[in-house]
Amino acid sequence: MATAPGTPLQRQGTAWTCVRTTDTAPAGAAAPTSAALAPAARAQAADPKPNPGLGMCTGADPRQSSRKAYCVRHWVIYEALGKDGSVADHATVFVAAAASMDSQPQAAWSEDIITEVVEMTEKMPPVTMALSSTCSGQCTSGSSAWDGAAVRFRRLHEGKDGTLSYSSSVGKGFNTTILPTYRVEGAILNGSGPPTHIRPEWNGIEVRCDDDSGSWPGCIVPGHLANVTFSKARYRGAAIAYEWAQKNLTGKYGDHDHPLNRFTDPLDPKNDKRRDKTCGIGGPNKFVGGATGVPNDSCDEYPFAGSWQGGKDGNQCVDITPRAVGGVWDIANVTVDRAAQPTPPYNAPCIRAHVDNKDNGDAGLEYGRAIQSDRIIDSEAFEVIIAP
C-alpha cells in the first residue's frame, strides 16, 4: 500500500507498507517469551477445565492437535518498504489460537488468543492489529477478539491476550465439518491521517461437530484415533477379558493397529440382537452362567456388540474365565473353557467371558461414556486401551 504523501513515514523514506502472514517463524524473530503466556497460564490454573491446547503452542509444527484440543500459530509481518522495494523497517507479531473442545457445553468451543511482538526494528512505528474469525459448515463465530477493537503494539515483547468462540447448530443424527478462518486487520501507524488497513487471512484446524454420538451435541478434531479405556483395577474381569482377546486372538481386535468400528442400529439402539447372537445361543455351546464358579456370573462378549467386528455367532467364540489370584487381576490367570484350537493364538472372531454382572454392566456404561466424550460416530474407528 502506498504511503500517504507528507506523512512522517514517507519523509523517512518509506514508499510502501505491507502486512502479510506466514505459518513459519521468520529467521530473525525471537521465540515468544513465557511472559506472553503467563496471563493465560494464570487463568488456566484457576480454571476447573484447563485448556490443553495451550500446551501445544510450541515445537516445529505450527499446527498441532489432539482429538480434543489444538493450537494454530501464525506470524503477522509488518513491513515499511523503500522506493526500490527493499525492507527498511519491520515488525513481527506472533499469534496463537489455542482451543479445548470441552471449553463450552454443547457443540461450542472457544480459543485462547495469545499475541506478542517477537521482532521490531528500532525505527519501526507502532503497529495495530484487530483479529476476527469466520467458520465454514454449520457454524457461527462469536465476537472478534478484544471486542472488535484494534490493539496497538509499540515495542518488542509487547502482547495482549483475547478470546474467539464458535458454535454449531448441527441437527440430531448428523455431523458437520467446520474450518475456522482468521482475519487480521493490520496497519502501520504513520503519525498523520487515518492508517491504511490491510486484511490478510489464514485457515485454522478442521473440526467436526455432531449430534450423533450421545445425548447432546459436541465437537472434536478429526484425524486422531478415538479410544475407549478400561482400568483393570476398576473393571476387573471385564477389562482382563478384553486384554486377553487382544493378545490371544489372531485378529488382535481393538488394539492400536486393529481398531474396532462403531456399529449403530436405530431399530436396536442397545444392540441386544447382536449381543444375543453371541451370548444367547442354545445347543451344545450354550453359555451357562455360573458354570466356572464366577459369582453373579454374566456373559461379556468381545469384540463389543456395538462394533462392526462384534455380533458374531457364539459357536465361533473362545470361552474364557478371568480370575483374580491373590487379589490381582491378570491375563496370566485366565482359563480357557472352550476353544476350537488347543493353544493360542486362536483363529476365532470373538470371546465370551464369564464376568461378574456388575463389572460387565459398569464396563458397558464406560463404553457409552467414551462414545460420547470422544464423539465416536457410526462406523468410526476406535481403539480399546486397557490401563492398570
mmCIF file of C-alpha atoms in Angstrom:
data_model
loop_
_atom_site.group_PDB
_atom_site.id
_atom_site.type_symbol
_atom_site.label_atom_id
_atom_site.label_comp_id
_atom_site.label_asym_id
_atom_site.label_seq_id
_atom_site.Cartn_x
_atom_site.Cartn_y
_atom_site.Cartn_z
ATOM 1 C CA MET A 1 0.000 0.000 0.000
ATOM 2 C CA ALA A 2 1.446 3.395 -0.988
ATOM 3 C CA THR A 3 2.467 5.690 1.858
ATOM 4 C CA ALA A 4 0.414 8.886 2.144
ATOM 5 C CA PRO A 5 2.330 11.964 0.902
ATOM 6 C CA GLY A 6 3.788 14.244 3.562
ATOM 7 C CA THR A 7 3.487 11.779 6.427
ATOM 8 C CA PRO A 8 6.400 11.125 8.795
ATOM 9 C CA LEU A 9 6.642 7.616 7.380
ATOM 10 C CA GLN A 10 7.120 8.941 3.859
ATOM 11 C CA ARG A 11 9.620 11.574 4.976
ATOM 12 C CA GLN A 12 11.833 8.909 6.476
ATOM 13 C CA GLY A 13 11.921 7.142 3.093
ATOM 14 C CA THR A 14 9.018 4.681 3.244
ATOM 15 C CA ALA A 15 7.215 4.457 -0.094
ATOM 16 C CA TRP A 16 5.075 1.418 0.615
ATOM 17 C CA THR A 17 3.699 -0.509 3.588
ATOM 18 C CA CYS A 18 2.849 -4.182 3.646
ATOM 19 C CA VAL A 19 1.148 -6.501 6.119
ATOM 20 C CA ARG A 20 1.446 -10.220 5.396
ATOM 21 C CA THR A 21 1.274 -13.506 7.298
ATOM 22 C CA THR A 22 3.261 -16.734 7.392
ATOM 23 C CA ASP A 23 2.969 -20.039 9.233
ATOM 24 C CA THR A 24 6.748 -20.215 9.629
ATOM 25 C CA ALA A 25 8.626 -18.142 12.179
ATOM 26 C CA PRO A 26 10.782 -15.560 10.368
ATOM 27 C CA ALA A 27 14.510 -16.157 10.742
ATOM 28 C CA GLY A 28 15.064 -13.058 12.880
ATOM 29 C CA ALA A 29 12.016 -13.440 15.101
ATOM 30 C CA ALA A 30 12.523 -14.246 18.756
ATOM 31 C CA ALA A 31 10.695 -17.135 20.377
ATOM 32 C CA PRO A 32 7.629 -15.997 22.338
ATOM 33 C CA THR A 33 8.565 -15.435 25.956
ATOM 34 C CA SER A 34 6.966 -17.067 28.966
ATOM 35 C CA ALA A 35 5.707 -13.617 29.958
ATOM 36 C CA ALA A 36 3.421 -13.644 26.933
ATOM 37 C CA LEU A 37 1.862 -16.893 28.075
ATOM 38 C CA ALA A 38 1.702 -16.039 31.770
ATOM 39 C CA PRO A 39 -1.764 -14.377 31.757
ATOM 40 C CA ALA A 40 -3.268 -17.419 30.064
ATOM 41 C CA ALA A 41 -1.362 -19.729 32.381
ATOM 42 C CA ARG A 42 -2.740 -17.919 35.434
ATOM 43 C CA ALA A 43 -6.283 -18.160 34.083
ATOM 44 C CA GLN A 44 -5.718 -21.804 33.248
ATOM 45 C CA ALA A 45 -4.518 -22.598 36.786
ATOM 46 C CA ALA A 46 -7.760 -21.204 38.224
ATOM 47 C CA ASP A 47 -9.965 -22.859 35.596
ATOM 48 C CA PRO A 48 -11.533 -26.176 36.645
ATOM 49 C CA LYS A 49 -11.377 -27.165 32.951
ATOM 50 C CA PRO A 50 -7.899 -26.030 31.810
ATOM 51 C CA ASN A 51 -7.131 -25.585 28.133
ATOM 52 C CA PRO A 52 -4.816 -28.394 26.929
ATOM 53 C CA GLY A 53 -4.354 -26.535 23.642
ATOM 54 C CA LEU A 54 -2.031 -24.066 25.382
ATOM 55 C CA GLY A 55 0.487 -26.872 25.810
ATOM 56 C CA MET A 56 0.567 -27.386 22.029
ATOM 57 C CA CYS A 57 1.773 -23.879 21.137
ATOM 58 C CA THR A 58 5.451 -24.878 20.901
ATOM 59 C CA GLY A 59 7.569 -27.081 18.664
ATOM 60 C CA ALA A 60 8.384 -27.057 14.973
ATOM 61 C CA ASP A 61 4.875 -27.688 13.639
ATOM 62 C CA PRO A 62 2.738 -24.513 13.790
ATOM 63 C CA ARG A 63 -0.465 -26.597 13.662
ATOM 64 C CA GLN A 64 -0.723 -29.140 16.467
ATOM 65 C CA SER A 65 -3.766 -31.004 17.699
ATOM 66 C CA SER A 66 -5.196 -33.957 19.556
ATOM 67 C CA ARG A 67 -8.759 -35.231 19.347
ATOM 68 C CA LYS A 68 -9.881 -32.724 21.994
ATOM 69 C CA ALA A 69 -7.540 -29.727 21.633
ATOM 70 C CA TYR A 70 -5.454 -27.752 19.168
ATOM 71 C CA CYS A 71 -3.128 -24.802 18.720
ATOM 72 C CA VAL A 72 -2.630 -22.846 15.499
ATOM 73 C CA ARG A 73 0.314 -20.440 15.327
ATOM 74 C CA HIS A 74 0.886 -17.693 12.780
ATOM 75 C CA TRP A 75 3.193 -14.722 12.390
ATOM 76 C CA VAL A 76 1.969 -11.349 11.126
ATOM 77 C CA ILE A 77 4.708 -9.315 9.441
ATOM 78 C CA TYR A 78 4.507 -5.526 9.066
ATOM 79 C CA GLU A 79 6.991 -4.022 6.577
ATOM 80 C CA ALA A 80 7.948 -0.470 5.634
ATOM 81 C CA LEU A 81 9.400 -0.565 2.100
ATOM 82 C CA GLY A 82 11.653 1.915 0.330
ATOM 83 C CA LYS A 83 11.172 3.130 -3.253
ATOM 84 C CA ASP A 84 13.304 0.243 -4.511
ATOM 85 C CA GLY A 85 11.118 -2.293 -2.740
ATOM 86 C CA SER A 86 13.660 -3.136 -0.056
ATOM 87 C CA VAL A 87 12.502 -3.522 3.559
ATOM 88 C CA ALA A 88 13.586 -0.507 5.600
ATOM 89 C CA ASP A 89 11.883 -1.367 8.895
ATOM 90 C CA HIS A 90 9.674 -4.186 10.057
ATOM 91 C CA ALA A 91 7.825 -5.793 12.973
ATOM 92 C CA THR A 92 6.593 -9.342 13.514
ATOM 93 C CA VAL A 93 3.678 -10.245 15.793
ATOM 94 C CA PHE A 94 3.226 -13.851 16.918
ATOM 95 C CA VAL A 95 -0.419 -15.037 17.083
ATOM 96 C CA ALA A 96 -1.581 -18.318 18.635
ATOM 97 C CA ALA A 97 -5.126 -19.694 18.867
ATOM 98 C CA ALA A 98 -5.349 -22.500 21.453
ATOM 99 C CA ALA A 99 -8.589 -24.413 21.954
ATOM 100 C CA SER A 100 -10.095 -27.081 24.153
ATOM 101 C CA MET A 101 -13.063 -28.809 22.535
ATOM 102 C CA ASP A 102 -14.560 -29.205 26.027
ATOM 103 C CA SER A 103 -14.303 -25.495 26.838
ATOM 104 C CA GLN A 104 -18.026 -24.824 26.344
ATOM 105 C CA PRO A 105 -21.128 -27.026 26.632
ATOM 106 C CA GLN A 106 -22.931 -28.499 23.646
ATOM 107 C CA ALA A 107 -21.402 -28.046 20.169
ATOM 108 C CA ALA A 108 -19.399 -24.942 21.025
ATOM 109 C CA TRP A 109 -15.801 -24.120 21.884
ATOM 110 C CA SER A 110 -13.534 -21.143 22.475
ATOM 111 C CA GLU A 111 -9.933 -20.263 21.703
ATOM 112 C CA ASP A 112 -7.419 -18.513 23.931
ATOM 113 C CA ILE A 113 -5.657 -15.950 21.745
ATOM 114 C CA ILE A 114 -2.017 -15.174 22.581
ATOM 115 C CA THR A 115 -0.151 -12.364 20.795
ATOM 116 C CA GLU A 116 3.361 -10.995 21.213
ATOM 117 C CA VAL A 117 5.731 -8.739 19.262
ATOM 118 C CA VAL A 118 8.690 -11.016 18.564
ATOM 119 C CA GLU A 119 10.601 -8.693 16.240
ATOM 120 C CA MET A 120 10.654 -4.884 15.806
ATOM 121 C CA THR A 121 13.374 -2.700 14.292
ATOM 122 C CA GLU A 122 14.410 0.459 16.125
ATOM 123 C CA LYS A 123 12.716 2.976 13.792
ATOM 124 C CA MET A 124 9.581 0.941 13.146
ATOM 125 C CA PRO A 125 6.434 2.954 14.028
ATOM 126 C CA PRO A 126 3.719 1.392 16.191
ATOM 127 C CA VAL A 127 1.513 -1.198 14.506
ATOM 128 C CA THR A 128 -2.108 -2.147 15.111
ATOM 129 C CA MET A 129 -3.935 -5.456 14.991
ATOM 130 C CA ALA A 130 -7.610 -6.403 15.066
ATOM 131 C CA LEU A 131 -8.352 -10.137 14.943
ATOM 132 C CA SER A 132 -11.595 -11.824 13.927
ATOM 133 C CA SER A 133 -12.655 -15.208 12.603
ATOM 134 C CA THR A 134 -15.299 -16.890 10.475
ATOM 135 C CA CYS A 135 -16.107 -20.593 10.085
ATOM 136 C CA SER A 136 -17.467 -22.832 7.344
ATOM 137 C CA GLY A 137 -20.128 -25.533 7.647
ATOM 138 C CA GLN A 138 -22.927 -25.375 10.214
ATOM 139 C CA CYS A 139 -21.023 -22.916 12.359
ATOM 140 C CA THR A 140 -21.345 -19.411 13.742
ATOM 141 C CA SER A 141 -18.340 -17.482 15.019
ATOM 142 C CA GLY A 142 -18.569 -15.204 18.037
ATOM 143 C CA SER A 143 -17.300 -11.674 18.570
ATOM 144 C CA SER A 144 -13.907 -10.517 17.384
ATOM 145 C CA ALA A 145 -11.007 -10.648 19.801
ATOM 146 C CA TRP A 146 -10.777 -7.619 22.116
ATOM 147 C CA ASP A 147 -14.453 -6.829 21.360
ATOM 148 C CA GLY A 148 -13.534 -5.814 17.829
ATOM 149 C CA ALA A 149 -11.071 -3.115 18.864
ATOM 150 C CA ALA A 150 -7.582 -2.880 17.400
ATOM 151 C CA VAL A 151 -4.697 -3.239 19.822
ATOM 152 C CA ARG A 152 -1.555 -1.170 19.411
ATOM 153 C CA PHE A 153 1.959 -2.588 19.687
ATOM 154 C CA ARG A 154 4.877 -0.221 20.241
ATOM 155 C CA ARG A 155 7.794 -2.357 21.417
ATOM 156 C CA LEU A 156 9.386 -5.789 21.410
ATOM 157 C CA HIS A 157 7.648 -8.483 23.551
ATOM 158 C CA GLU A 158 4.513 -6.389 23.999
ATOM 159 C CA GLY A 159 1.367 -8.500 23.665
ATOM 160 C CA LYS A 160 -2.293 -8.901 24.508
ATOM 161 C CA ASP A 161 -4.455 -11.958 25.153
ATOM 162 C CA GLY A 162 -8.020 -12.406 23.911
ATOM 163 C CA THR A 163 -10.721 -14.909 23.032
ATOM 164 C CA LEU A 164 -12.526 -16.170 19.934
ATOM 165 C CA SER A 165 -15.501 -18.545 20.041
ATOM 166 C CA TYR A 166 -17.604 -20.789 17.806
ATOM 167 C CA SER A 167 -20.854 -22.757 17.954
ATOM 168 C CA SER A 168 -22.594 -25.247 15.684
ATOM 169 C CA SER A 169 -26.298 -25.857 15.079
ATOM 170 C CA VAL A 170 -25.750 -29.425 13.798
ATOM 171 C CA GLY A 171 -29.003 -31.397 13.800
ATOM 172 C CA LYS A 172 -29.860 -34.618 15.626
ATOM 173 C CA GLY A 173 -28.363 -37.627 13.855
ATOM 174 C CA PHE A 174 -25.976 -35.544 11.730
ATOM 175 C CA ASN A 175 -22.408 -34.258 11.756
ATOM 176 C CA THR A 176 -20.727 -31.316 10.069
ATOM 177 C CA THR A 177 -17.154 -30.394 9.159
ATOM 178 C CA ILE A 178 -16.051 -26.901 10.183
ATOM 179 C CA LEU A 179 -12.979 -24.883 9.215
ATOM 180 C CA PRO A 180 -12.196 -21.654 11.115
ATOM 181 C CA THR A 181 -10.569 -18.837 9.152
ATOM 182 C CA TYR A 182 -8.728 -15.989 10.876
ATOM 183 C CA ARG A 183 -8.511 -12.425 9.603
ATOM 184 C CA VAL A 184 -6.060 -9.802 10.791
ATOM 185 C CA GLU A 185 -6.742 -6.160 10.119
ATOM 186 C CA GLY A 186 -3.333 -4.567 10.498
ATOM 187 C CA ALA A 187 -1.779 -1.172 9.926
ATOM 188 C CA ILE A 188 1.489 0.669 10.382
ATOM 189 C CA LEU A 189 0.836 3.995 12.093
ATOM 190 C CA ASN A 190 2.466 6.929 10.379
ATOM 191 C CA GLY A 191 1.511 9.749 12.771
ATOM 192 C CA SER A 192 -0.662 11.664 10.323
ATOM 193 C CA GLY A 193 -4.103 10.875 8.973
ATOM 194 C CA PRO A 194 -6.002 7.598 9.187
ATOM 195 C CA PRO A 195 -3.842 4.468 8.833
ATOM 196 C CA THR A 196 -4.250 2.181 5.834
ATOM 197 C CA HIS A 197 -5.523 -1.253 6.941
ATOM 198 C CA ILE A 198 -4.545 -4.477 5.205
ATOM 199 C CA ARG A 199 -6.515 -7.683 5.864
ATOM 200 C CA PRO A 200 -4.614 -10.979 5.393
ATOM 201 C CA GLU A 201 -6.283 -14.302 6.302
ATOM 202 C CA TRP A 202 -5.286 -17.873 7.154
ATOM 203 C CA ASN A 203 -7.115 -21.116 7.856
ATOM 204 C CA GLY A 204 -7.263 -22.917 11.173
ATOM 205 C CA ILE A 205 -7.643 -26.604 12.046
ATOM 206 C CA GLU A 206 -10.614 -28.630 10.835
ATOM 207 C CA VAL A 207 -13.227 -29.502 13.462
ATOM 208 C CA ARG A 208 -16.110 -31.982 13.351
ATOM 209 C CA CYS A 209 -19.314 -31.374 15.320
ATOM 210 C CA ASP A 210 -22.096 -33.932 15.677
ATOM 211 C CA ASP A 211 -25.327 -34.749 17.454
ATOM 212 C CA ASP A 212 -24.986 -38.443 16.681
ATOM 213 C CA SER A 213 -22.863 -39.898 19.499
ATOM 214 C CA GLY A 214 -24.721 -39.366 22.732
ATOM 215 C CA SER A 215 -27.388 -37.361 24.494
ATOM 216 C CA TRP A 216 -26.102 -33.945 23.427
ATOM 217 C CA PRO A 217 -24.032 -32.449 20.590
ATOM 218 C CA GLY A 218 -20.292 -31.834 20.766
ATOM 219 C CA CYS A 219 -17.139 -31.343 18.711
ATOM 220 C CA ILE A 220 -13.722 -32.958 18.201
ATOM 221 C CA VAL A 221 -10.679 -32.579 15.947
ATOM 222 C CA PRO A 222 -10.878 -35.400 13.366
ATOM 223 C CA GLY A 223 -7.838 -37.326 12.194
ATOM 224 C CA HIS A 224 -6.973 -38.681 15.650
ATOM 225 C CA LEU A 225 -7.924 -42.223 16.644
ATOM 226 C CA ALA A 226 -10.636 -42.323 19.307
ATOM 227 C CA ASN A 227 -10.266 -44.616 22.290
ATOM 228 C CA VAL A 228 -12.247 -46.394 24.978
ATOM 229 C CA THR A 229 -10.142 -47.017 28.101
ATOM 230 C CA PHE A 230 -10.836 -49.640 30.757
ATOM 231 C CA SER A 231 -8.976 -49.825 34.049
ATOM 232 C CA LYS A 232 -8.208 -53.320 35.321
ATOM 233 C CA ALA A 233 -8.457 -52.066 38.891
ATOM 234 C CA ARG A 234 -11.996 -50.793 38.278
ATOM 235 C CA TYR A 235 -13.491 -53.152 35.702
ATOM 236 C CA ARG A 236 -11.616 -56.251 36.815
ATOM 237 C CA GLY A 237 -12.706 -59.357 34.892
ATOM 238 C CA ALA A 238 -14.245 -57.352 32.041
ATOM 239 C CA ALA A 239 -11.011 -55.433 31.347
ATOM 240 C CA ILE A 240 -8.956 -58.613 31.637
ATOM 241 C CA ALA A 241 -11.233 -60.352 29.117
ATOM 242 C CA TYR A 242 -10.731 -57.578 26.544
ATOM 243 C CA GLU A 243 -6.975 -57.531 27.097
ATOM 244 C CA TRP A 244 -6.783 -61.321 26.775
ATOM 245 C CA ALA A 245 -8.686 -61.199 23.478
ATOM 246 C CA GLN A 246 -6.360 -58.543 22.056
ATOM 247 C CA LYS A 247 -3.309 -60.635 22.901
ATOM 248 C CA ASN A 248 -4.597 -64.143 22.143
ATOM 249 C CA LEU A 249 -6.906 -63.848 19.126
ATOM 250 C CA THR A 250 -5.219 -63.558 15.743
ATOM 251 C CA GLY A 251 -7.410 -60.562 14.883
ATOM 252 C CA LYS A 252 -5.969 -58.537 17.814
ATOM 253 C CA TYR A 253 -9.330 -56.775 17.887
ATOM 254 C CA GLY A 254 -9.276 -53.270 19.311
ATOM 255 C CA ASP A 255 -5.541 -52.668 19.690
ATOM 256 C CA HIS A 256 -3.972 -49.576 18.121
ATOM 257 C CA ASP A 257 -3.221 -51.270 14.799
ATOM 258 C CA HIS A 258 -6.508 -53.206 14.648
ATOM 259 C CA PRO A 259 -9.166 -50.745 15.847
ATOM 260 C CA LEU A 260 -12.842 -51.530 16.174
ATOM 261 C CA ASN A 261 -15.522 -49.577 14.291
ATOM 262 C CA ARG A 262 -18.672 -48.382 15.984
ATOM 263 C CA PHE A 263 -21.929 -50.027 14.871
ATOM 264 C CA THR A 264 -25.313 -48.372 15.326
ATOM 265 C CA ASP A 265 -28.811 -49.614 14.522
ATOM 266 C CA PRO A 266 -31.709 -47.185 15.104
ATOM 267 C CA LEU A 267 -34.066 -50.155 15.412
ATOM 268 C CA ASP A 268 -31.893 -51.830 18.052
ATOM 269 C CA PRO A 269 -30.080 -48.961 19.818
ATOM 270 C CA LYS A 270 -28.718 -51.175 22.614
ATOM 271 C CA ASN A 271 -27.538 -53.864 20.161
ATOM 272 C CA ASP A 272 -29.491 -56.522 22.069
ATOM 273 C CA LYS A 273 -29.970 -58.711 18.965
ATOM 274 C CA ARG A 274 -26.275 -58.722 18.128
ATOM 275 C CA ARG A 275 -25.344 -59.422 21.746
ATOM 276 C CA ASP A 276 -27.875 -62.271 21.902
ATOM 277 C CA LYS A 277 -26.362 -63.777 18.765
ATOM 278 C CA THR A 278 -23.083 -64.124 20.657
ATOM 279 C CA CYS A 279 -24.188 -64.807 24.232
ATOM 280 C CA GLY A 280 -27.711 -66.206 23.818
ATOM 281 C CA ILE A 281 -27.252 -69.196 21.519
ATOM 282 C CA GLY A 282 -28.598 -72.598 22.530
ATOM 283 C CA GLY A 283 -27.301 -76.061 21.793
ATOM 284 C CA PRO A 284 -24.105 -77.722 22.996
ATOM 285 C CA ASN A 285 -22.183 -74.420 23.083
ATOM 286 C CA LYS A 286 -24.766 -72.539 25.139
ATOM 287 C CA PHE A 287 -23.230 -70.080 27.596
ATOM 288 C CA VAL A 288 -24.099 -71.371 31.060
ATOM 289 C CA GLY A 289 -23.866 -68.759 33.788
ATOM 290 C CA GLY A 290 -22.033 -69.914 36.902
ATOM 291 C CA ALA A 291 -20.546 -72.936 35.162
ATOM 292 C CA THR A 292 -16.987 -71.897 36.005
ATOM 293 C CA GLY A 293 -17.637 -70.683 39.534
ATOM 294 C CA VAL A 294 -17.893 -66.927 38.926
ATOM 295 C CA PRO A 295 -20.370 -65.390 41.422
ATOM 296 C CA ASN A 296 -23.116 -63.249 39.882
ATOM 297 C CA ASP A 297 -21.932 -64.530 36.502
ATOM 298 C CA SER A 298 -22.769 -62.962 33.134
ATOM 299 C CA CYS A 299 -21.664 -63.278 29.515
ATOM 300 C CA ASP A 300 -19.382 -60.465 28.364
ATOM 301 C CA GLU A 301 -18.747 -60.523 24.620
ATOM 302 C CA TYR A 302 -15.747 -59.088 22.797
ATOM 303 C CA PRO A 303 -15.481 -57.507 20.290
ATOM 304 C CA PHE A 304 -18.404 -55.476 21.570
ATOM 305 C CA ALA A 305 -21.843 -55.968 20.062
ATOM 306 C CA GLY A 306 -21.748 -52.217 19.424
ATOM 307 C CA SER A 307 -18.882 -52.610 16.938
ATOM 308 C CA TRP A 308 -18.857 -53.838 13.343
ATOM 309 C CA GLN A 309 -16.434 -56.550 14.444
ATOM 310 C CA GLY A 310 -18.878 -57.808 17.101
ATOM 311 C CA GLY A 311 -22.207 -59.613 16.891
ATOM 312 C CA LYS A 312 -20.598 -62.906 15.855
ATOM 313 C CA ASP A 313 -22.122 -66.375 16.261
ATOM 314 C CA GLY A 314 -21.264 -67.570 19.759
ATOM 315 C CA ASN A 315 -20.373 -71.012 18.399
ATOM 316 C CA GLN A 316 -17.291 -69.411 16.835
ATOM 317 C CA CYS A 317 -16.058 -67.788 20.061
ATOM 318 C CA VAL A 318 -13.434 -68.854 22.574
ATOM 319 C CA ASP A 319 -14.994 -69.122 26.047
ATOM 320 C CA ILE A 320 -12.803 -67.893 28.915
ATOM 321 C CA THR A 321 -12.917 -67.155 32.633
ATOM 322 C CA PRO A 322 -10.801 -64.283 34.013
ATOM 323 C CA ARG A 323 -9.847 -64.775 37.659
ATOM 324 C CA ALA A 324 -8.155 -62.797 40.412
ATOM 325 C CA VAL A 325 -5.313 -64.632 42.153
ATOM 326 C CA GLY A 326 -4.242 -63.141 45.449
ATOM 327 C CA GLY A 327 -6.428 -60.132 44.659
ATOM 328 C CA VAL A 328 -4.550 -59.478 41.391
ATOM 329 C CA TRP A 329 -6.351 -59.399 38.039
ATOM 330 C CA ASP A 330 -4.022 -60.517 35.248
ATOM 331 C CA ILE A 331 -4.393 -62.270 31.891
ATOM 332 C CA ALA A 332 -1.971 -64.932 33.149
ATOM 333 C CA ASN A 333 -4.801 -66.167 35.382
ATOM 334 C CA VAL A 334 -7.346 -66.557 32.575
ATOM 335 C CA THR A 335 -8.569 -70.092 31.940
ATOM 336 C CA VAL A 336 -9.748 -71.211 28.516
ATOM 337 C CA ASP A 337 -13.021 -73.135 28.876
ATOM 338 C CA ARG A 338 -13.777 -73.872 25.221
ATOM 339 C CA ALA A 339 -11.796 -73.331 22.015
ATOM 340 C CA ALA A 340 -11.518 -74.944 18.595
ATOM 341 C CA GLN A 341 -7.724 -74.923 18.874
ATOM 342 C CA PRO A 342 -5.620 -76.351 21.696
ATOM 343 C CA THR A 343 -3.263 -73.381 22.074
ATOM 344 C CA PRO A 344 -3.117 -69.662 21.205
ATOM 345 C CA PRO A 345 -3.132 -67.671 19.055
ATOM 346 C CA TYR A 346 -6.744 -68.582 18.434
ATOM 347 C CA ASN A 347 -8.145 -68.024 14.961
ATOM 348 C CA ALA A 348 -11.547 -67.072 16.353
ATOM 349 C CA PRO A 349 -13.557 -63.876 15.756
ATOM 350 C CA CYS A 350 -14.713 -63.402 19.355
ATOM 351 C CA ILE A 351 -14.633 -64.387 23.003
ATOM 352 C CA ARG A 352 -17.353 -64.956 25.580
ATOM 353 C CA ALA A 353 -16.128 -64.300 29.106
ATOM 354 C CA HIS A 354 -17.565 -65.329 32.478
ATOM 355 C CA VAL A 355 -17.598 -61.918 34.208
ATOM 356 C CA ASP A 356 -19.295 -60.615 37.342
ATOM 357 C CA ASN A 357 -22.500 -58.953 36.183
ATOM 358 C CA LYS A 358 -21.716 -55.649 37.914
ATOM 359 C CA ASP A 359 -18.262 -55.452 36.317
ATOM 360 C CA ASN A 360 -19.848 -56.272 32.962
ATOM 361 C CA GLY A 361 -22.504 -53.573 33.369
ATOM 362 C CA ASP A 362 -20.049 -50.961 34.626
ATOM 363 C CA ALA A 363 -17.776 -51.626 31.642
ATOM 364 C CA GLY A 364 -20.760 -51.144 29.353
ATOM 365 C CA LEU A 365 -21.502 -47.791 30.954
ATOM 366 C CA GLU A 366 -17.860 -46.764 30.478
ATOM 367 C CA TYR A 367 -18.138 -47.696 26.809
ATOM 368 C CA GLY A 368 -21.192 -45.437 26.494
ATOM 369 C CA ARG A 369 -19.431 -42.547 28.236
ATOM 370 C CA ALA A 370 -16.437 -42.881 25.915
ATOM 371 C CA ILE A 371 -18.676 -42.889 22.836
ATOM 372 C CA GLN A 372 -19.990 -39.503 23.950
ATOM 373 C CA SER A 373 -16.788 -37.938 25.295
ATOM 374 C CA ASP A 374 -14.709 -38.940 22.245
ATOM 375 C CA ARG A 375 -17.645 -38.251 19.875
ATOM 376 C CA ILE A 376 -17.349 -41.655 18.136
ATOM 377 C CA ILE A 377 -19.864 -41.636 15.291
ATOM 378 C CA ASP A 378 -21.260 -44.579 13.299
ATOM 379 C CA SER A 379 -18.523 -46.673 11.615
ATOM 380 C CA GLU A 380 -15.724 -44.556 13.087
ATOM 381 C CA ALA A 381 -12.618 -46.414 14.265
ATOM 382 C CA PHE A 382 -11.575 -46.549 17.917
ATOM 383 C CA GLU A 383 -9.015 -48.462 19.918
ATOM 384 C CA VAL A 384 -9.627 -50.214 23.217
ATOM 385 C CA ILE A 385 -6.976 -49.362 25.803
ATOM 386 C CA ILE A 386 -6.504 -51.476 28.909
ATOM 387 C CA ALA A 387 -4.972 -49.462 31.750
ATOM 388 C CA PRO A 388 -3.769 -50.610 35.175
#
